[in-house]
Amino acid sequence: MSDQRIDQSKRTWLIASSCAGVVGGFATTVPLVNTMMPSERARAAGAPVEVDISNLQPGEKLTVEWRGKPVWIVRRTPEQLASLKAIEPQLVDPNSVRDQYPTPSYAKNPARAIKPEFFVAIGVCTHLGCSPGDKFKVGPQPSLPDDWQGGFLCPCHGSTFDLAGRVFKNKPAPDNLEVPPHMYLSDTRLLIGDDKAA
């Protein structure tokens, strides 16, 4: 037998301190790595948002958040689409040619949309940043004209927008609602925040 006997207490101490070192190193590394990664909120603030529109029925609106703003997706009925042309003389910029809020080229049409049935817009009034409310019902209503064809009413100062987000004349809002960059990934999937094909 060897004269070199290992003290059992030293062996226990060596094993325990090695384990503590590994755990301590891991506990230090994880928070350090996490601080280098953007938070969920930061990623959501600028990242494109994918939306399932398969359950959106004609005449309904879906709201999602992109870059901290509400984005509306409205599935218009055939009657709502037909009303867009008739009200053009009442609008400030029916063809979306003004450039205060640039409109993507694919939305420079009477429906302001890639697919006429679906309207996508940032739900923030171009006057002072309030969020307009839905006024899809046709006909006379408080704060709306008697020949109202449906659209949006800003509760702050009374600006009105049609179902393509185009602002009516003689209202405080200077421009149409902004259309964000977007594209269809499929018939039921919409990507908001990016319109460049990969």
PDB file of C-alpha atoms in Angstrom:
ATOM      1  CA  MET A   1       0.000   0.000   0.000  1.00  0.00           C
ATOM      2  CA  SER A   2       1.145   3.495  -0.794  1.00  0.00           C
ATOM      3  CA  ASP A   3       2.128   5.916   1.924  1.00  0.00           C
ATOM      4  CA  GLN A   4       0.268   8.670   0.109  1.00  0.00           C
ATOM      5  CA  ARG A   5      -3.203   8.583   1.492  1.00  0.00           C
ATOM      6  CA  ILE A   6      -5.719  11.090   0.227  1.00  0.00           C
ATOM      7  CA  ASP A   7      -7.508  12.888   2.967  1.00  0.00           C
ATOM      8  CA  GLN A   8     -11.250  12.277   2.424  1.00  0.00           C
ATOM      9  CA  SER A   9     -12.157  15.826   3.535  1.00  0.00           C
ATOM     10  CA  LYS A  10      -9.787  17.332   0.914  1.00  0.00           C
ATOM     11  CA  ARG A  11     -11.367  15.192  -1.796  1.00  0.00           C
ATOM     12  CA  THR A  12     -14.852  16.368  -0.806  1.00  0.00           C
ATOM     13  CA  TRP A  13     -13.665  19.964  -0.759  1.00  0.00           C
ATOM     14  CA  LEU A  14     -12.079  19.654  -4.255  1.00  0.00           C
ATOM     15  CA  ILE A  15     -15.237  18.135  -5.747  1.00  0.00           C
ATOM     16  CA  ALA A  16     -17.522  20.704  -4.092  1.00  0.00           C
ATOM     17  CA  SER A  17     -15.398  23.687  -5.177  1.00  0.00           C
ATOM     18  CA  SER A  18     -15.181  22.353  -8.761  1.00  0.00           C
ATOM     19  CA  CYS A  19     -18.958  22.018  -8.903  1.00  0.00           C
ATOM     20  CA  ALA A  20     -19.424  25.477  -7.422  1.00  0.00           C
ATOM     21  CA  GLY A  21     -17.033  26.889 -10.027  1.00  0.00           C
ATOM     22  CA  VAL A  22     -18.984  25.319 -12.885  1.00  0.00           C
ATOM     23  CA  VAL A  23     -22.330  26.517 -11.500  1.00  0.00           C
ATOM     24  CA  GLY A  24     -20.933  30.000 -10.829  1.00  0.00           C
ATOM     25  CA  GLY A  25     -19.473  30.233 -14.320  1.00  0.00           C
ATOM     26  CA  PHE A  26     -22.785  29.189 -15.856  1.00  0.00           C
ATOM     27  CA  ALA A  27     -24.731  31.617 -13.638  1.00  0.00           C
ATOM     28  CA  THR A  28     -22.461  34.452 -14.783  1.00  0.00           C
ATOM     29  CA  THR A  29     -22.461  33.536 -18.480  1.00  0.00           C
ATOM     30  CA  VAL A  30     -26.240  33.215 -18.967  1.00  0.00           C
ATOM     31  CA  PRO A  31     -27.112  36.769 -17.841  1.00  0.00           C
ATOM     32  CA  LEU A  32     -24.155  38.160 -19.777  1.00  0.00           C
ATOM     33  CA  VAL A  33     -25.286  36.491 -22.997  1.00  0.00           C
ATOM     34  CA  ASN A  34     -28.906  37.557 -22.378  1.00  0.00           C
ATOM     35  CA  THR A  35     -27.896  41.223 -22.050  1.00  0.00           C
ATOM     36  CA  MET A  36     -26.417  41.093 -25.539  1.00  0.00           C
ATOM     37  CA  MET A  37     -29.704  39.913 -27.075  1.00  0.00           C
ATOM     38  CA  PRO A  38     -32.557  42.359 -27.770  1.00  0.00           C
ATOM     39  CA  SER A  39     -35.615  42.002 -25.577  1.00  0.00           C
ATOM     40  CA  GLU A  40     -38.890  40.563 -26.857  1.00  0.00           C
ATOM     41  CA  ARG A  41     -40.320  44.068 -26.831  1.00  0.00           C
ATOM     42  CA  ALA A  42     -37.412  45.446 -28.867  1.00  0.00           C
ATOM     43  CA  ARG A  43     -37.721  42.636 -31.403  1.00  0.00           C
ATOM     44  CA  ALA A  44     -41.474  43.215 -31.669  1.00  0.00           C
ATOM     45  CA  ALA A  45     -41.053  46.961 -32.065  1.00  0.00           C
ATOM     46  CA  GLY A  46     -39.427  46.779 -35.468  1.00  0.00           C
ATOM     47  CA  ALA A  47     -39.769  43.220 -36.641  1.00  0.00           C
ATOM     48  CA  PRO A  48     -42.345  42.286 -39.270  1.00  0.00           C
ATOM     49  CA  VAL A  49     -45.544  40.773 -37.901  1.00  0.00           C
ATOM     50  CA  GLU A  50     -47.156  37.733 -39.499  1.00  0.00           C
ATOM     51  CA  VAL A  51     -50.957  37.650 -39.306  1.00  0.00           C
ATOM     52  CA  ASP A  52     -53.422  34.840 -39.976  1.00  0.00           C
ATOM     53  CA  ILE A  53     -56.399  36.339 -41.852  1.00  0.00           C
ATOM     54  CA  SER A  54     -58.182  33.061 -42.572  1.00  0.00           C
ATOM     55  CA  ASN A  55     -60.975  33.723 -40.041  1.00  0.00           C
ATOM     56  CA  LEU A  56     -61.568  37.375 -40.970  1.00  0.00           C
ATOM     57  CA  GLN A  57     -65.097  37.618 -42.369  1.00  0.00           C
ATOM     58  CA  PRO A  58     -66.341  40.238 -44.887  1.00  0.00           C
ATOM     59  CA  GLY A  59     -67.213  43.446 -43.041  1.00  0.00           C
ATOM     60  CA  GLU A  60     -64.875  42.680 -40.113  1.00  0.00           C
ATOM     61  CA  LYS A  61     -61.699  44.351 -38.896  1.00  0.00           C
ATOM     62  CA  LEU A  62     -58.673  42.812 -37.184  1.00  0.00           C
ATOM     63  CA  THR A  63     -56.162  44.958 -35.268  1.00  0.00           C
ATOM     64  CA  VAL A  64     -52.543  43.939 -34.658  1.00  0.00           C
ATOM     65  CA  GLU A  65     -49.589  45.873 -33.289  1.00  0.00           C
ATOM     66  CA  TRP A  66     -46.526  46.765 -35.346  1.00  0.00           C
ATOM     67  CA  ARG A  67     -43.849  49.208 -34.170  1.00  0.00           C
ATOM     68  CA  GLY A  68     -46.068  50.183 -31.256  1.00  0.00           C
ATOM     69  CA  LYS A  69     -48.929  51.269 -33.525  1.00  0.00           C
ATOM     70  CA  PRO A  70     -52.290  49.668 -34.273  1.00  0.00           C
ATOM     71  CA  VAL A  71     -52.497  48.195 -37.760  1.00  0.00           C
ATOM     72  CA  TRP A  72     -55.952  47.523 -39.128  1.00  0.00           C
ATOM     73  CA  ILE A  73     -56.801  44.743 -41.541  1.00  0.00           C
ATOM     74  CA  VAL A  74     -60.322  45.246 -42.908  1.00  0.00           C
ATOM     75  CA  ARG A  75     -62.000  42.660 -45.107  1.00  0.00           C
ATOM     76  CA  ARG A  76     -64.365  44.734 -47.193  1.00  0.00           C
ATOM     77  CA  THR A  77     -67.638  43.508 -48.620  1.00  0.00           C
ATOM     78  CA  PRO A  78     -68.420  43.900 -52.352  1.00  0.00           C
ATOM     79  CA  GLU A  79     -70.834  46.724 -51.426  1.00  0.00           C
ATOM     80  CA  GLN A  80     -68.137  48.540 -49.443  1.00  0.00           C
ATOM     81  CA  LEU A  81     -65.713  48.254 -52.365  1.00  0.00           C
ATOM     82  CA  ALA A  82     -68.340  49.571 -54.793  1.00  0.00           C
ATOM     83  CA  SER A  83     -68.889  52.667 -52.623  1.00  0.00           C
ATOM     84  CA  LEU A  84     -65.229  53.758 -52.871  1.00  0.00           C
ATOM     85  CA  LYS A  85     -65.448  55.162 -56.416  1.00  0.00           C
ATOM     86  CA  ALA A  86     -68.677  57.111 -55.804  1.00  0.00           C
ATOM     87  CA  ILE A  87     -67.245  59.237 -52.976  1.00  0.00           C
ATOM     88  CA  GLU A  88     -63.974  60.266 -54.671  1.00  0.00           C
ATOM     89  CA  PRO A  89     -65.116  63.904 -55.276  1.00  0.00           C
ATOM     90  CA  GLN A  90     -65.496  64.339 -51.503  1.00  0.00           C
ATOM     91  CA  LEU A  91     -61.909  63.287 -50.750  1.00  0.00           C
ATOM     92  CA  VAL A  92     -58.697  65.335 -50.364  1.00  0.00           C
ATOM     93  CA  ASP A  93     -56.400  62.834 -52.107  1.00  0.00           C
ATOM     94  CA  PRO A  94     -58.443  60.025 -53.714  1.00  0.00           C
ATOM     95  CA  ASN A  95     -55.452  58.635 -55.658  1.00  0.00           C
ATOM     96  CA  SER A  96     -52.922  58.798 -52.781  1.00  0.00           C
ATOM     97  CA  VAL A  97     -50.444  60.982 -54.683  1.00  0.00           C
ATOM     98  CA  ARG A  98     -49.487  63.259 -51.784  1.00  0.00           C
ATOM     99  CA  ASP A  99     -46.229  62.305 -50.139  1.00  0.00           C
ATOM    100  CA  GLN A 100     -46.489  63.424 -46.510  1.00  0.00           C
ATOM    101  CA  TYR A 101     -47.218  59.773 -45.704  1.00  0.00           C
ATOM    102  CA  PRO A 102     -45.843  57.949 -48.754  1.00  0.00           C
ATOM    103  CA  THR A 103     -48.136  55.239 -50.039  1.00  0.00           C
ATOM    104  CA  PRO A 104     -46.482  52.082 -51.426  1.00  0.00           C
ATOM    105  CA  SER A 105     -46.925  51.781 -55.189  1.00  0.00           C
ATOM    106  CA  TYR A 106     -49.076  48.646 -54.781  1.00  0.00           C
ATOM    107  CA  ALA A 107     -51.586  50.704 -52.752  1.00  0.00           C
ATOM    108  CA  LYS A 108     -51.919  53.625 -55.193  1.00  0.00           C
ATOM    109  CA  ASN A 109     -55.298  52.520 -56.494  1.00  0.00           C
ATOM    110  CA  PRO A 110     -58.904  53.265 -55.463  1.00  0.00           C
ATOM    111  CA  ALA A 111     -58.916  50.361 -52.972  1.00  0.00           C
ATOM    112  CA  ARG A 112     -55.440  51.317 -51.641  1.00  0.00           C
ATOM    113  CA  ALA A 113     -54.653  47.613 -51.449  1.00  0.00           C
ATOM    114  CA  ILE A 114     -52.780  44.727 -53.033  1.00  0.00           C
ATOM    115  CA  LYS A 115     -55.959  42.641 -52.927  1.00  0.00           C
ATOM    116  CA  PRO A 116     -59.021  44.934 -53.114  1.00  0.00           C
ATOM    117  CA  GLU A 117     -60.929  42.878 -50.563  1.00  0.00           C
ATOM    118  CA  PHE A 118     -58.332  43.482 -47.824  1.00  0.00           C
ATOM    119  CA  PHE A 119     -57.394  46.979 -46.633  1.00  0.00           C
ATOM    120  CA  VAL A 120     -54.298  47.358 -44.432  1.00  0.00           C
ATOM    121  CA  ALA A 121     -53.580  50.675 -42.683  1.00  0.00           C
ATOM    122  CA  ILE A 122     -51.978  52.148 -39.596  1.00  0.00           C
ATOM    123  CA  GLY A 123     -54.919  53.129 -37.385  1.00  0.00           C
ATOM    124  CA  VAL A 124     -53.563  56.544 -36.382  1.00  0.00           C
ATOM    125  CA  CYS A 125     -55.161  59.811 -37.524  1.00  0.00           C
ATOM    126  CA  THR A 126     -52.819  61.975 -39.587  1.00  0.00           C
ATOM    127  CA  HIS A 127     -53.929  65.072 -37.671  1.00  0.00           C
ATOM    128  CA  LEU A 128     -52.701  64.642 -34.095  1.00  0.00           C
ATOM    129  CA  GLY A 129     -52.285  60.891 -33.693  1.00  0.00           C
ATOM    130  CA  CYS A 130     -55.619  59.788 -32.191  1.00  0.00           C
ATOM    131  CA  SER A 131     -57.016  56.417 -33.222  1.00  0.00           C
ATOM    132  CA  PRO A 132     -60.188  56.700 -35.334  1.00  0.00           C
ATOM    133  CA  GLY A 133     -63.145  54.462 -34.549  1.00  0.00           C
ATOM    134  CA  ASP A 134     -65.044  52.161 -36.876  1.00  0.00           C
ATOM    135  CA  LYS A 135     -68.152  53.606 -38.472  1.00  0.00           C
ATOM    136  CA  PHE A 136     -68.966  50.832 -40.940  1.00  0.00           C
ATOM    137  CA  LYS A 137     -72.743  51.332 -40.759  1.00  0.00           C
ATOM    138  CA  VAL A 138     -74.121  53.153 -43.818  1.00  0.00           C
ATOM    139  CA  GLY A 139     -76.425  56.174 -43.481  1.00  0.00           C
ATOM    140  CA  PRO A 140     -76.932  59.181 -41.193  1.00  0.00           C
ATOM    141  CA  GLN A 141     -75.327  59.008 -37.748  1.00  0.00           C
ATOM    142  CA  PRO A 142     -74.150  61.556 -35.169  1.00  0.00           C
ATOM    143  CA  SER A 143     -71.053  63.481 -36.385  1.00  0.00           C
ATOM    144  CA  LEU A 144     -71.363  61.963 -39.871  1.00  0.00           C
ATOM    145  CA  PRO A 145     -73.003  63.140 -43.113  1.00  0.00           C
ATOM    146  CA  ASP A 146     -76.409  61.811 -44.152  1.00  0.00           C
ATOM    147  CA  ASP A 147     -74.906  60.056 -47.187  1.00  0.00           C
ATOM    148  CA  TRP A 148     -72.237  58.245 -45.122  1.00  0.00           C
ATOM    149  CA  GLN A 149     -70.998  55.098 -46.908  1.00  0.00           C
ATOM    150  CA  GLY A 150     -68.951  53.643 -44.048  1.00  0.00           C
ATOM    151  CA  GLY A 151     -65.441  54.309 -42.844  1.00  0.00           C
ATOM    152  CA  PHE A 152     -63.696  55.747 -39.806  1.00  0.00           C
ATOM    153  CA  LEU A 153     -64.306  58.758 -37.529  1.00  0.00           C
ATOM    154  CA  CYS A 154     -61.573  60.308 -35.408  1.00  0.00           C
ATOM    155  CA  PRO A 155     -63.077  61.116 -31.983  1.00  0.00           C
ATOM    156  CA  CYS A 156     -60.562  63.872 -31.208  1.00  0.00           C
ATOM    157  CA  HIS A 157     -61.340  66.465 -33.894  1.00  0.00           C
ATOM    158  CA  GLY A 158     -63.864  64.855 -36.234  1.00  0.00           C
ATOM    159  CA  SER A 159     -61.735  63.833 -39.204  1.00  0.00           C
ATOM    160  CA  THR A 160     -63.449  61.223 -41.347  1.00  0.00           C
ATOM    161  CA  PHE A 161     -61.897  58.577 -43.573  1.00  0.00           C
ATOM    162  CA  ASP A 162     -63.523  56.232 -46.065  1.00  0.00           C
ATOM    163  CA  LEU A 163     -63.067  52.445 -46.098  1.00  0.00           C
ATOM    164  CA  ALA A 164     -59.782  52.905 -47.985  1.00  0.00           C
ATOM    165  CA  GLY A 165     -58.441  55.264 -45.311  1.00  0.00           C
ATOM    166  CA  ARG A 166     -58.764  58.335 -47.556  1.00  0.00           C
ATOM    167  CA  VAL A 167     -59.527  61.559 -45.710  1.00  0.00           C
ATOM    168  CA  PHE A 168     -62.572  63.665 -46.545  1.00  0.00           C
ATOM    169  CA  LYS A 169     -62.248  67.340 -47.507  1.00  0.00           C
ATOM    170  CA  ASN A 170     -62.621  70.154 -44.955  1.00  0.00           C
ATOM    171  CA  LYS A 171     -61.421  68.024 -42.048  1.00  0.00           C
ATOM    172  CA  PRO A 172     -58.450  68.633 -39.711  1.00  0.00           C
ATOM    173  CA  ALA A 173     -56.507  65.569 -40.906  1.00  0.00           C
ATOM    174  CA  PRO A 174     -54.193  66.652 -43.721  1.00  0.00           C
ATOM    175  CA  ASP A 175     -53.632  63.271 -45.312  1.00  0.00           C
ATOM    176  CA  ASN A 176     -54.893  59.739 -45.841  1.00  0.00           C
ATOM    177  CA  LEU A 177     -54.199  57.011 -43.300  1.00  0.00           C
ATOM    178  CA  GLU A 178     -50.755  55.495 -43.740  1.00  0.00           C
ATOM    179  CA  VAL A 179     -50.463  52.138 -45.492  1.00  0.00           C
ATOM    180  CA  PRO A 180     -47.585  50.149 -43.977  1.00  0.00           C
ATOM    181  CA  PRO A 181     -45.296  47.947 -46.061  1.00  0.00           C
ATOM    182  CA  HIS A 182     -46.920  44.538 -46.312  1.00  0.00           C
ATOM    183  CA  MET A 183     -47.196  41.460 -48.502  1.00  0.00           C
ATOM    184  CA  TYR A 184     -49.089  38.200 -48.692  1.00  0.00           C
ATOM    185  CA  LEU A 185     -47.196  35.029 -47.799  1.00  0.00           C
ATOM    186  CA  SER A 186     -50.226  32.964 -48.859  1.00  0.00           C
ATOM    187  CA  ASP A 187     -53.977  33.454 -49.287  1.00  0.00           C
ATOM    188  CA  THR A 188     -54.372  33.345 -45.501  1.00  0.00           C
ATOM    189  CA  ARG A 189     -51.060  34.775 -44.192  1.00  0.00           C
ATOM    190  CA  LEU A 190     -50.163  38.477 -44.272  1.00  0.00           C
ATOM    191  CA  LEU A 191     -46.760  39.925 -43.360  1.00  0.00           C
ATOM    192  CA  ILE A 192     -46.840  43.499 -42.042  1.00  0.00           C
ATOM    193  CA  GLY A 193     -43.617  45.487 -41.960  1.00  0.00           C
ATOM    194  CA  ASP A 194     -41.936  43.988 -45.019  1.00  0.00           C
ATOM    195  CA  ASP A 195     -42.845  44.012 -48.688  1.00  0.00           C
ATOM    196  CA  LYS A 196     -39.631  42.628 -50.168  1.00  0.00           C
ATOM    197  CA  ALA A 197     -39.821  39.054 -51.347  1.00  0.00           C
ATOM    198  CA  ALA A 198     -37.073  36.940 -49.789  1.00  0.00           C
TER     199      ALA A 198
END
